[in-house]
CSV table of C-alpha atoms in Angstrom, one decimal:
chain,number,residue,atom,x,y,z
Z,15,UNK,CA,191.4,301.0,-85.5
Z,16,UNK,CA,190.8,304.6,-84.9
Z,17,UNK,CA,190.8,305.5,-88.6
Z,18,UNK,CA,188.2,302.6,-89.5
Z,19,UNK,CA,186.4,303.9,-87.0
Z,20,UNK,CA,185.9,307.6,-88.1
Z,21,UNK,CA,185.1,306.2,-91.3
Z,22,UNK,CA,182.5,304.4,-90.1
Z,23,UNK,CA,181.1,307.2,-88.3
Z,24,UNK,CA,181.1,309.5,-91.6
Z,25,UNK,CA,179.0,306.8,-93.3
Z,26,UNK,CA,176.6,306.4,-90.7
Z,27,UNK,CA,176.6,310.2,-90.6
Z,28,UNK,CA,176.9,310.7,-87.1
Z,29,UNK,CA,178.8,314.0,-86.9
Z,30,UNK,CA,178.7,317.3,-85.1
Z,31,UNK,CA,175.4,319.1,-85.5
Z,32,UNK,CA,175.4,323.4,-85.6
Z,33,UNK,CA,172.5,324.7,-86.5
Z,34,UNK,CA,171.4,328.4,-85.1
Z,35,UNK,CA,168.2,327.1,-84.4
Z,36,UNK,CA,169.5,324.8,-82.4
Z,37,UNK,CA,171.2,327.2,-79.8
Z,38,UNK,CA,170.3,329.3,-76.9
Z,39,UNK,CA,169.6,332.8,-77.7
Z,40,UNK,CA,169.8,332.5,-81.6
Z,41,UNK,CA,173.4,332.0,-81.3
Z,42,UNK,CA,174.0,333.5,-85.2
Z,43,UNK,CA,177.8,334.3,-84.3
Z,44,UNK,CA,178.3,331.0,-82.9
Z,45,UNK,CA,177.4,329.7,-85.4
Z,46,UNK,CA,179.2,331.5,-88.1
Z,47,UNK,CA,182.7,330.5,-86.2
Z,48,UNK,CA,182.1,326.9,-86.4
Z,49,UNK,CA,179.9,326.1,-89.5
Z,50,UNK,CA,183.0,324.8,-90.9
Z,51,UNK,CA,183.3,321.7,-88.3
Z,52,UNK,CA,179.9,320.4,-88.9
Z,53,UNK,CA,179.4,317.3,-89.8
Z,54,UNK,CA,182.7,316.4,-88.3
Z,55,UNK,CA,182.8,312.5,-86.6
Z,56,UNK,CA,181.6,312.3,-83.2
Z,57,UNK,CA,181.0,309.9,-80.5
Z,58,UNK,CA,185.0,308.8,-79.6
Z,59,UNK,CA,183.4,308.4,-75.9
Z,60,UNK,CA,182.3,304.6,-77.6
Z,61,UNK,CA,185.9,303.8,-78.3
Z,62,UNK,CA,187.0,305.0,-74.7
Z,63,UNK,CA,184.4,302.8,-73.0
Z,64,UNK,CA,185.1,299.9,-75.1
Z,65,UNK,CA,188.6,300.0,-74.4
Z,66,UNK,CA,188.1,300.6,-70.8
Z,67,UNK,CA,185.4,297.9,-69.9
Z,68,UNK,CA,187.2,295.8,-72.3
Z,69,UNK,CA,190.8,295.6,-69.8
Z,70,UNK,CA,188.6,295.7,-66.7
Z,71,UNK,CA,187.1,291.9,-68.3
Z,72,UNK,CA,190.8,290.7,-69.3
Z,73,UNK,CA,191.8,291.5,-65.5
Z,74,UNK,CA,189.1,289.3,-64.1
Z,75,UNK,CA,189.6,286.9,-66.5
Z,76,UNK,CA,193.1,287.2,-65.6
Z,77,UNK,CA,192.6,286.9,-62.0
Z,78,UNK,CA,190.4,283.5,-62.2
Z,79,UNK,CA,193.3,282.3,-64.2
Z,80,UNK,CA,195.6,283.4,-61.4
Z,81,UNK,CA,197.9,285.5,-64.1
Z,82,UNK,CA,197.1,288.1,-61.7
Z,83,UNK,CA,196.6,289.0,-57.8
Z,84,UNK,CA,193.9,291.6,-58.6
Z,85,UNK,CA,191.5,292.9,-61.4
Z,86,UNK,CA,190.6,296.5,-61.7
Z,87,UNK,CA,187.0,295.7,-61.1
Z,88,UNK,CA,187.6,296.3,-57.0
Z,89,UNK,CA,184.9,297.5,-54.5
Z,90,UNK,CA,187.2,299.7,-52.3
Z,91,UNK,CA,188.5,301.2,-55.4
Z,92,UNK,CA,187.3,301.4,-59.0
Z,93,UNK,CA,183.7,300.2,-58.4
Z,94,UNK,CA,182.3,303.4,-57.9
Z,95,UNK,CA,184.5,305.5,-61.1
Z,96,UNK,CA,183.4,302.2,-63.5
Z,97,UNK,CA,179.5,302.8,-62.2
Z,98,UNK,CA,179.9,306.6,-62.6
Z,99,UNK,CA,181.6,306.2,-66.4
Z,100,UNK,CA,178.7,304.2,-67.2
Z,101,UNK,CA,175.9,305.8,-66.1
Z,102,UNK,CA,176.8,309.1,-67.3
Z,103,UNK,CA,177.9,307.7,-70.6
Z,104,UNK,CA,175.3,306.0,-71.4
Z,105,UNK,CA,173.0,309.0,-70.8
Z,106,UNK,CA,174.8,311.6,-73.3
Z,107,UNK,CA,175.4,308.9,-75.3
Z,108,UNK,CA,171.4,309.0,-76.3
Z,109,UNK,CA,171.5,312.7,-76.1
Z,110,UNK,CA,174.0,313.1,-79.1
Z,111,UNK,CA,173.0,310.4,-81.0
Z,112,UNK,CA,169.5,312.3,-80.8
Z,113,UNK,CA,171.3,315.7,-81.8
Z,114,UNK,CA,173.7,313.9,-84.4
Z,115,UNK,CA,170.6,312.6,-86.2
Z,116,UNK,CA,168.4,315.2,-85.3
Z,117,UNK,CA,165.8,312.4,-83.9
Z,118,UNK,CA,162.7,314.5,-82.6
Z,119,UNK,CA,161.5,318.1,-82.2
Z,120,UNK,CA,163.4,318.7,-79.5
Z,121,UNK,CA,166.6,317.1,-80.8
Z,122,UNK,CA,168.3,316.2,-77.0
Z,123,UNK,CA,167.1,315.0,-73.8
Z,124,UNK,CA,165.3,317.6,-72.2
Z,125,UNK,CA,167.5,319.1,-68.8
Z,126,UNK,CA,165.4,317.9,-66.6
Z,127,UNK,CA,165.3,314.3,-67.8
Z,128,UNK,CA,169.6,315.0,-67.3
Z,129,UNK,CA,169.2,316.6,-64.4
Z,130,UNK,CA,166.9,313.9,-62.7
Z,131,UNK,CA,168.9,311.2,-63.8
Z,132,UNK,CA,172.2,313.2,-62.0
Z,133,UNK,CA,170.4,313.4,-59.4
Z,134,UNK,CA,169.4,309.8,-59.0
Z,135,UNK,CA,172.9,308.1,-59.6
Z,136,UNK,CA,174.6,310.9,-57.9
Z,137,UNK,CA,172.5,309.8,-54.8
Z,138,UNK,CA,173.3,306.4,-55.2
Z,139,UNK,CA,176.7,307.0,-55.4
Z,140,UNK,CA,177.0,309.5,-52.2
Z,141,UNK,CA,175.2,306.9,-50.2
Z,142,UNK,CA,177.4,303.6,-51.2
Z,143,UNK,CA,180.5,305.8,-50.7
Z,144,UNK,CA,179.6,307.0,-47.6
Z,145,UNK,CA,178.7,304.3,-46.4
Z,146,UNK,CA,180.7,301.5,-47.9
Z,147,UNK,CA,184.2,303.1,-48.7
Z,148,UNK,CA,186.5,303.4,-45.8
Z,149,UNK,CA,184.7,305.7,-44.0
Z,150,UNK,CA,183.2,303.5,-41.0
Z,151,UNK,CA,184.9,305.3,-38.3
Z,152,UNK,CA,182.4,306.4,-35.9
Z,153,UNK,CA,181.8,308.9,-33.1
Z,154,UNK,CA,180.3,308.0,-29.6
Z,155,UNK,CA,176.8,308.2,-30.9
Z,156,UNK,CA,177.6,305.5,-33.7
Z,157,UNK,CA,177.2,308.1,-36.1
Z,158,UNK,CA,179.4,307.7,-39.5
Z,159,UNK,CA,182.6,310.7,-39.0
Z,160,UNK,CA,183.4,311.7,-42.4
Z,161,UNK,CA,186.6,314.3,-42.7
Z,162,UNK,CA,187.5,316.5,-45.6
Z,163,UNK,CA,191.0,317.5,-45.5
Z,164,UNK,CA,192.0,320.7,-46.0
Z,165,UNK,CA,195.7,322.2,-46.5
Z,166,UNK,CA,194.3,326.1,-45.5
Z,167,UNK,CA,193.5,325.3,-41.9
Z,168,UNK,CA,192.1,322.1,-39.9
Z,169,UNK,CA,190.8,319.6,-41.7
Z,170,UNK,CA,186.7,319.5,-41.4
Z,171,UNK,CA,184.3,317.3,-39.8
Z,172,UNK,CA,180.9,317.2,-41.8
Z,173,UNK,CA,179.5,313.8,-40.8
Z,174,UNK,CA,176.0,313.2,-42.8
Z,175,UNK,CA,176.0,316.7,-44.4
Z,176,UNK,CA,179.0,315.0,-46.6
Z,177,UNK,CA,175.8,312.7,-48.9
Z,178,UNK,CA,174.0,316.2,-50.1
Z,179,UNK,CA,177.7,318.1,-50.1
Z,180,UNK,CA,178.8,314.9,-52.7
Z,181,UNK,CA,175.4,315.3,-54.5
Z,182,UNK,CA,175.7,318.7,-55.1
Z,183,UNK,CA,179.5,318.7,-56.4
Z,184,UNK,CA,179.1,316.0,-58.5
Z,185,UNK,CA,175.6,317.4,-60.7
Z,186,UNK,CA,177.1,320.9,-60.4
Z,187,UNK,CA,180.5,319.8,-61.9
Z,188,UNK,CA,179.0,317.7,-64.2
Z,189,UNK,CA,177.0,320.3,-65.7
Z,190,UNK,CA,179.8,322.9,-65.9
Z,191,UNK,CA,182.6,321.3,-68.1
Z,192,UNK,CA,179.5,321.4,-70.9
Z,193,UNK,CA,180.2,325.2,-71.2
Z,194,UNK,CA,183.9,324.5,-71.8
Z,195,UNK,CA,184.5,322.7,-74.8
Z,196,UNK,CA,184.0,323.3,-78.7
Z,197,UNK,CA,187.4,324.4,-79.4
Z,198,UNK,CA,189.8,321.7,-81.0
Z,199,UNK,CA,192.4,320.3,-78.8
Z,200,UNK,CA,190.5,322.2,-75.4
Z,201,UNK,CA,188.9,319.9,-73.2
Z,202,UNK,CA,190.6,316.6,-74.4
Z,203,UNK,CA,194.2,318.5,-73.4
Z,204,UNK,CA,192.6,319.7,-69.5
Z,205,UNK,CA,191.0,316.1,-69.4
Z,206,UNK,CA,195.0,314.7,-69.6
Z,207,UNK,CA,196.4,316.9,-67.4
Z,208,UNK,CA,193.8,316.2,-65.0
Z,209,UNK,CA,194.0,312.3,-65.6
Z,210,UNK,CA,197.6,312.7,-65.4
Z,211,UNK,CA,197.8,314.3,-62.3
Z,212,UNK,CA,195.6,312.3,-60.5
Z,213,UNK,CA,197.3,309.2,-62.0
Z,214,UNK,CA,199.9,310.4,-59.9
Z,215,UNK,CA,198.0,311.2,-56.8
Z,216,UNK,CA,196.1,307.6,-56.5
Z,217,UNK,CA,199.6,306.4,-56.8
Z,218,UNK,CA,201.0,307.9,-53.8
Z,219,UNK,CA,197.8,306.7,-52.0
Z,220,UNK,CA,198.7,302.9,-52.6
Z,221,UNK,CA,195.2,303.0,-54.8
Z,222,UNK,CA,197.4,301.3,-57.3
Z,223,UNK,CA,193.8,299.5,-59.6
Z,224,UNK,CA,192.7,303.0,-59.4
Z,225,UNK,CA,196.3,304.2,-60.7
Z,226,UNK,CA,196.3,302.0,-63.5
Z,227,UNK,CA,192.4,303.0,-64.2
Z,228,UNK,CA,193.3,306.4,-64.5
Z,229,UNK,CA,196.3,305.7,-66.5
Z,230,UNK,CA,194.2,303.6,-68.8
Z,231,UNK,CA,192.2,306.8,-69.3
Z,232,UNK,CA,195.6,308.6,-70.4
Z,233,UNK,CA,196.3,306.8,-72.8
Z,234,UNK,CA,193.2,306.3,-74.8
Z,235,UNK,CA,193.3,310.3,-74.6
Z,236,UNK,CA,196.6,310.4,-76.4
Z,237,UNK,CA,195.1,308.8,-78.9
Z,238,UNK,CA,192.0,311.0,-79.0
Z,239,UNK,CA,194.5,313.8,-79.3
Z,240,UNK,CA,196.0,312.5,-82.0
Z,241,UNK,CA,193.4,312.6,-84.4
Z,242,UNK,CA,192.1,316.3,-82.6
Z,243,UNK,CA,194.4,318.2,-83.7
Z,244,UNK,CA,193.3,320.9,-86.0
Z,245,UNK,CA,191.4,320.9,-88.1
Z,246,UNK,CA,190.1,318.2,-86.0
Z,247,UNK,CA,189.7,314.4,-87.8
Z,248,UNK,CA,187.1,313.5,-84.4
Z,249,UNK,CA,185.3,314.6,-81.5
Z,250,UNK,CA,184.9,313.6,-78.2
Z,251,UNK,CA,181.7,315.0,-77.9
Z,252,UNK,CA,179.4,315.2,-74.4
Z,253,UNK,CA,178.4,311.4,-74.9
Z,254,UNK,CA,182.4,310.9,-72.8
Z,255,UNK,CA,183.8,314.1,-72.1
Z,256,UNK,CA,181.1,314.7,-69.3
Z,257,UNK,CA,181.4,311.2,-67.8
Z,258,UNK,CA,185.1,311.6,-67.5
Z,259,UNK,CA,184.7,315.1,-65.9
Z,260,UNK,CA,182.0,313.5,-63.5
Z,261,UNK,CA,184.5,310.8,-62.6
Z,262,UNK,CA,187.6,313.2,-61.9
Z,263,UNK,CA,185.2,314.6,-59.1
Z,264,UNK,CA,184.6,311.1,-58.2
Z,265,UNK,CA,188.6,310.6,-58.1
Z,266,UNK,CA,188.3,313.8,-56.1
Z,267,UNK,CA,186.0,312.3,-53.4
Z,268,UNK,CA,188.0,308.8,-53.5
Z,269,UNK,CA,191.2,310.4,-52.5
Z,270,UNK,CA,190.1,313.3,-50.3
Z,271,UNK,CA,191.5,316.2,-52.1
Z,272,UNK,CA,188.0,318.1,-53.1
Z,273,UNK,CA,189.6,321.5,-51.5
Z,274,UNK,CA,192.8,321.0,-53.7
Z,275,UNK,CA,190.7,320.4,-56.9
Z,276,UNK,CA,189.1,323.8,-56.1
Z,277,UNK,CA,191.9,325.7,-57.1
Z,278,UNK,CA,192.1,324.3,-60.6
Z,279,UNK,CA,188.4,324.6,-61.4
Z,280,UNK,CA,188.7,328.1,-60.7
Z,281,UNK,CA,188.5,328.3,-64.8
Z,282,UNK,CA,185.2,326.5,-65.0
Z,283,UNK,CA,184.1,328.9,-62.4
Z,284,UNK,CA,184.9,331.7,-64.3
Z,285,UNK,CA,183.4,330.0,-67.0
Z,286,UNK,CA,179.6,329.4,-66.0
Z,287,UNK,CA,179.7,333.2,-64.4
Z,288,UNK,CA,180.2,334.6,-67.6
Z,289,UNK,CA,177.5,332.3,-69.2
Z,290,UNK,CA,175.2,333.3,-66.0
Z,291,UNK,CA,176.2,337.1,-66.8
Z,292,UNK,CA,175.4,337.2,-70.2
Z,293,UNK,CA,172.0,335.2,-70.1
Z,294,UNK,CA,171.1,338.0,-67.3
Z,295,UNK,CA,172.0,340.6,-69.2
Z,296,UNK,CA,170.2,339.8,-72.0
Z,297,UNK,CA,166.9,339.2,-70.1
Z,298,UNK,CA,166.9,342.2,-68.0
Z,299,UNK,CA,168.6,344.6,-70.5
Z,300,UNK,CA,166.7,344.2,-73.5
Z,301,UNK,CA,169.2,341.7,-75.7
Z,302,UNK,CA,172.1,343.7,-74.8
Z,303,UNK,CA,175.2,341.8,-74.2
Z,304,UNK,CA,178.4,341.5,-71.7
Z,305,UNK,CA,180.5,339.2,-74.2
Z,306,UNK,CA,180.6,339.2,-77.8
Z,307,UNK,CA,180.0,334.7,-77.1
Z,308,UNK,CA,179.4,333.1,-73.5
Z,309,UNK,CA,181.0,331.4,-72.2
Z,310,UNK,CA,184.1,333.8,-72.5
Z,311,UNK,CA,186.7,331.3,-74.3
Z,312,UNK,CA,184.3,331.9,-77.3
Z,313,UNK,CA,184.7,335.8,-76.3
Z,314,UNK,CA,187.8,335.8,-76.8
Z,315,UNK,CA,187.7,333.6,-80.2
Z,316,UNK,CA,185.5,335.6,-81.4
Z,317,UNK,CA,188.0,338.7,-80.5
Z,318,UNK,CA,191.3,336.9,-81.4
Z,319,UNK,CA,189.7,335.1,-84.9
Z,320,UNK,CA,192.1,332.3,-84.0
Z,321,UNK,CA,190.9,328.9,-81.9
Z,322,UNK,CA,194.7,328.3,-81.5
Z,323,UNK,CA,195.9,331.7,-79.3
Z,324,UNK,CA,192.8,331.1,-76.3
Z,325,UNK,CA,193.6,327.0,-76.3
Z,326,UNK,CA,197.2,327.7,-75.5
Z,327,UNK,CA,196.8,330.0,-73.2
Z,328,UNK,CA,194.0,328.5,-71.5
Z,329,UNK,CA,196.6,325.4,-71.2
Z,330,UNK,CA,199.2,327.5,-69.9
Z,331,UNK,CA,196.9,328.7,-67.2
Z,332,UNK,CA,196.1,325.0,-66.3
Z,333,UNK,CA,199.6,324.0,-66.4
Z,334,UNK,CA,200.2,326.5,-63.6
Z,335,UNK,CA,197.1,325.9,-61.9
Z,336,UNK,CA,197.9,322.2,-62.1
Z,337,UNK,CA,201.7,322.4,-60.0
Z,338,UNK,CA,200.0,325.0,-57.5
Z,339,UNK,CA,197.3,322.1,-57.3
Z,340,UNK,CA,200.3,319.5,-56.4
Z,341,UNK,CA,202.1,321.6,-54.2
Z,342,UNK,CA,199.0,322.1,-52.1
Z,343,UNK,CA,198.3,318.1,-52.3
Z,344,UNK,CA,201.9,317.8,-51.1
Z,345,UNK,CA,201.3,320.3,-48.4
Z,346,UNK,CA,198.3,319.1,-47.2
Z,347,UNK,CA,199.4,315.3,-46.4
């Protein structure tokens, strides 16, 4: 299936764009590193949804035919990650096909059309959860008591501040992981490690549909990998990767571990500073520069000539980032 489909893709001609013009700052060395991937298949995010949406229709259909107890479409637990993969996807999903075909003379959705329609959906989404998901204890004034736990000290007690604090987590997450990507194997590998570990989390929580959501997800990103190993056959591109990235913080909320997920987005941290550092410098110091590329991944590639020695150690970094994240879960239940 995969293989028809990157065929198809090549003879549509919807493949990676990279064009100087088209990046901040005049990006010439950018450029230069990864001419040789243009034109490269994009848009695997249509395959992931298809497969997705398509189980979550053969569980209903299995439930009405009582094969099955449940479906994965399920209010108190995949409602809100389905709504969030959608939305999101279908977003980027315009954005690249406008880049891929090079549609208009600004070739992308402006950010702030993105950033408005973040906004919207991540408000939606703060309300129903707060609102609607398990969190209708209340204090002596009726007000809704929402608790984030915390394995550092006692948990915390936020109440309504929790709908902006999910806003604001969700946008700014969203918009991060777009800074971490372009390098073969990068973000599809952090993508499984995160799916993976939270496959395992939901598990322990008895959010068993949500379990076998995110394990859905694993798979179809195995096969992803398959065909991304360099030099890579297909990309993911930001019509998926930022809808799954958006939904892990979703996963985050859903299962109360937002502190714990703080320690392994310490990278992405790092990550947008260094873009923040270099745009700065470049304004206020006359085009001078920090980093050779921001964000500093493509530093170092551009040091190292080699995509291969900064993926593998940016896995190993997550590898260890991801047990200290589980030993912290552990500790905190």
């Amino acid at each position: 299936m995969i293989p028809i489909f990157i065929n198809h893709i090549k003879r549509i001609k919807l493949g990676k764009q990279i064009r100087e013009e088209a990046t901040i700052w005049k990006a010439t060395e950018f450029a230069k590193l990864h001419k040789k991937k243009e034109g490269t298949p994009t848009m695997w995010g249509a395959i992931i949804i298809f497969v997705i949406f398509l189980m979550v229709i053969a569980s209903i259909l299995f439930q009405k035919l009582w094969f099955t107890n449940n479906s994965l479409f399920n209010q108190q637990e995949t409602y809100l990650t389905l709504f969030t993969l959608l939305t999101i996807w279908a977003l980027w999903l315009i954005d690249d096909y406008l880049n891929a075909k090079w549609i208009w003379k600004t070739k992308w959705i402006s950010a702030r059309v993105k950033m408005l329609w973040l906004t919207f959906f991540a408000t939606l989404w703060a309300f129903w959860f707060y609102y609607k998901l398990w969190w209708n204890i209340t204090d002596i004034n009726w007000d809704f008591i929402r608790w984030l736990k915390n394995p550092f000290w006692a948990d915390i007690k936020i109440w309504i501040y929790f709908i902006p604090l999910f806003i604001f987590v969700i946008i700014s997450a969203s918009n991060s992981v777009n800074i971490t990507d372009w390098l073969d194997w990068l973000a599809g590998w952090l993508l499984l490690f995160w799916y993976s570990v939270y496959t395992y989390i939901t598990f322990d929580q008895w959010l068993f549909l949500l379990s076998t959501l995110c394990m859905s997800i694993v798979w179809a990103l195995v096969a992803f990998l398959w065909f991304n190993v360099k030099p890579a056959k297909l990309y993911m591109w930001d019509v998926w990767s930022l809808a799954l990235w958006a939904n892990l913080w979703i996963l985050a909320m859903l299962t109360n571990t937002i502190f714990v997920v703080m320690i392994i987005w310490s990278i992405f941290i790092l990550e947008t500073l260094s873009v923040i550092i270099q745009l700065t410098s470049k304004k206020l110091r006359n085009w001078k520069k920090i980093f050779r590329i921001a964000p500093f991944h493509h530093h170092l590639e551009a040091i190292w000539r080699s995509e291969e020695n900064v993926v593998f150690r940016i896995w190993l970094i997550w590898l260890l980032t991801s047990v200290i994240w589980i030993i912290f879960y552990i500790l905190q239940k």
